[in-house]
Short mmCIF file of C-alpha atoms in Angstrom, two decimals:
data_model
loop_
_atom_site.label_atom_id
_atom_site.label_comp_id
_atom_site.label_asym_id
_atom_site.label_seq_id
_atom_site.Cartn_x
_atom_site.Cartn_y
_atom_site.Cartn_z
CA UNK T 1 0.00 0.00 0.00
CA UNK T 2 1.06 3.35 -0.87
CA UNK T 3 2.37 5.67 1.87
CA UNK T 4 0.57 9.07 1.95
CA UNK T 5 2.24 12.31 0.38
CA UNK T 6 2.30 14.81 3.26
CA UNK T 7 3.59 18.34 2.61
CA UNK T 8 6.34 19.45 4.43
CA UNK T 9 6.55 22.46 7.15
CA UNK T 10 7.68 25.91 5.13
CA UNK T 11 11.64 25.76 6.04
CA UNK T 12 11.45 22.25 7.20
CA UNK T 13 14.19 20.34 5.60
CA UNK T 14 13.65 16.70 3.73
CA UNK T 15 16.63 14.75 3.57
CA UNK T 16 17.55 11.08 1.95
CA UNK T 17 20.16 8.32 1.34
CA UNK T 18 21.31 7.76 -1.98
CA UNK T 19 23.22 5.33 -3.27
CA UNK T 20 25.59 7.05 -6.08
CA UNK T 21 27.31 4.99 -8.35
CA UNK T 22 30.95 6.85 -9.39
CA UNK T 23 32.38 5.32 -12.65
CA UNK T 24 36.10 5.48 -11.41
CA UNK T 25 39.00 5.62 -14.33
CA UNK T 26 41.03 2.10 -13.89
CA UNK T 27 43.45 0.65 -16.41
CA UNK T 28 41.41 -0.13 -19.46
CA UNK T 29 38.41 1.71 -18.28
CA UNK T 30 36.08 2.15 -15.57
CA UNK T 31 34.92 0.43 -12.27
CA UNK T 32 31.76 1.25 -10.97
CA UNK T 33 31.73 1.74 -7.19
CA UNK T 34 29.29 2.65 -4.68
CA UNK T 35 29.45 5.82 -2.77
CA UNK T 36 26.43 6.59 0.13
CA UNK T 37 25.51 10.33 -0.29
CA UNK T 38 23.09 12.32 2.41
CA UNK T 39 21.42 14.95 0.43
CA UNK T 40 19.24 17.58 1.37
CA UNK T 41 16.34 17.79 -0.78
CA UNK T 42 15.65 20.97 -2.37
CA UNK T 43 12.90 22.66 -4.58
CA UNK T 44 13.04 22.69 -8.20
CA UNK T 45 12.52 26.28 -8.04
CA UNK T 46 15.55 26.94 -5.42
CA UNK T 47 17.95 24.76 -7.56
CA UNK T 48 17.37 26.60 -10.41
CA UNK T 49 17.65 29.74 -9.03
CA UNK T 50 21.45 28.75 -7.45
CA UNK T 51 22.09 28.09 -11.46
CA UNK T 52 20.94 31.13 -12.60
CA UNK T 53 22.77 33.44 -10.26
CA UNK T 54 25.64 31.84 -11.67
CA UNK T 55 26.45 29.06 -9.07
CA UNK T 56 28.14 25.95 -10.73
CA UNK T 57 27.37 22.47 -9.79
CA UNK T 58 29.51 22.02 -7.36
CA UNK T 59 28.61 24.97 -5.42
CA UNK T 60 25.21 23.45 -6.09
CA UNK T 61 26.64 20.42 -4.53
CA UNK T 62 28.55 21.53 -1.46
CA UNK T 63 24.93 22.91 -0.01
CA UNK T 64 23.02 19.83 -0.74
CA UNK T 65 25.62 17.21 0.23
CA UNK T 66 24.82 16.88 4.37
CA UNK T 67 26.29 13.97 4.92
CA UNK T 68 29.02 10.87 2.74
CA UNK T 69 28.15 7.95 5.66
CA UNK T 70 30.17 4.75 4.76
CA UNK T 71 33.14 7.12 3.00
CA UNK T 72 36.81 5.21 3.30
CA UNK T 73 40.15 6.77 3.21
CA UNK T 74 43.29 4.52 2.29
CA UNK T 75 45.30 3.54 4.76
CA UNK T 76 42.66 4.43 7.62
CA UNK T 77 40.17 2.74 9.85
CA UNK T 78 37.04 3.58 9.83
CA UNK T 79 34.63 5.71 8.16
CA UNK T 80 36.11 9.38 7.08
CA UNK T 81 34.53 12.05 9.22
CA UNK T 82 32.11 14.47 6.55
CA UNK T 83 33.92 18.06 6.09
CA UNK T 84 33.92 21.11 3.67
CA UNK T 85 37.20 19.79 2.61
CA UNK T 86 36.34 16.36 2.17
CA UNK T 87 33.44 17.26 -0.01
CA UNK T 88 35.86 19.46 -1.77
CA UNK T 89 38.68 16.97 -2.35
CA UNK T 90 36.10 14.52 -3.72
CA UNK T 91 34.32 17.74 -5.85
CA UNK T 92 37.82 18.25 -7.33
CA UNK T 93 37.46 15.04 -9.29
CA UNK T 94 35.21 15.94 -12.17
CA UNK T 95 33.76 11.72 -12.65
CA UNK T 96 32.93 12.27 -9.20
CA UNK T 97 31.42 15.52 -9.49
CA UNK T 98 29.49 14.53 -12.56
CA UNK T 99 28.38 10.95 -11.04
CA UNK T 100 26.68 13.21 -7.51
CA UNK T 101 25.53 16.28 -10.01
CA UNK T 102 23.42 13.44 -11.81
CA UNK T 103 22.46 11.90 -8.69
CA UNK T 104 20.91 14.32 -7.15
CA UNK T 105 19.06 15.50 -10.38
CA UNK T 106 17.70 11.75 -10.63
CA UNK T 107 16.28 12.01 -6.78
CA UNK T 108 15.22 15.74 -7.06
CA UNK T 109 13.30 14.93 -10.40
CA UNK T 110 12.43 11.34 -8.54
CA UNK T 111 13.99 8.72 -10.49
CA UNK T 112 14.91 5.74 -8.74
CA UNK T 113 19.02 5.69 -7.52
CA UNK T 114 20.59 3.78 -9.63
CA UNK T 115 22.41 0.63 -8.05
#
């Protein structure tokens, strides 16, 4: 059975677990691996706007992205702790960039993550 729509508070904030697939470069072409993004879903209206005052998708990105649960660094233990500069290192890398831009266009637009 279908769950209700219910309308959410003005200012209330909606946010959801995606599962992002990132096609990373290896020798002879790519490996698709999972990374877990938290974003914070935003109107179409508000997304559009950050475009057209000249924002870039990655700017886009940086106030959407709340949360990369499940992230691992190389040669650590553990699960990476979610900063600015995290975000930014993985931003910086434009198959990355591209892979979360898309992403979050598929769950703002509600399409299914792909897996």
């Amino acid at each position: 059975m279908a769950v209700k729509f219910k309308l959410l508070k003005e200012g209330e904030e909606h946010c959801v677990l995606w599962d992002v697939m990132v096609p990373v470069p290896v020798d002879g072409g790519f490996e698709q691996r999972l990374l877990k993004v938290r974003f914070m879903v935003t109107g179409i209206d508000e997304y559009l706007a950050a475009l057209g005052d000249g924002a870039t998708a990655n700017e886009v990105l940086k106030k959407v992205i709340v949360d990369l649960p499940e992230l691992e660094q190389e040669g650590r233990e553990g699960f990476a702790a979610f900063t600015p500069e995290l975000l930014n290192r993985l931003l910086n890398f434009n198959y990355v960039s591209r892979a979360l831009h898309n992403a979050y266009l598929d769950c703002i637009n509600g399409r299914a993550a792909k897996n």
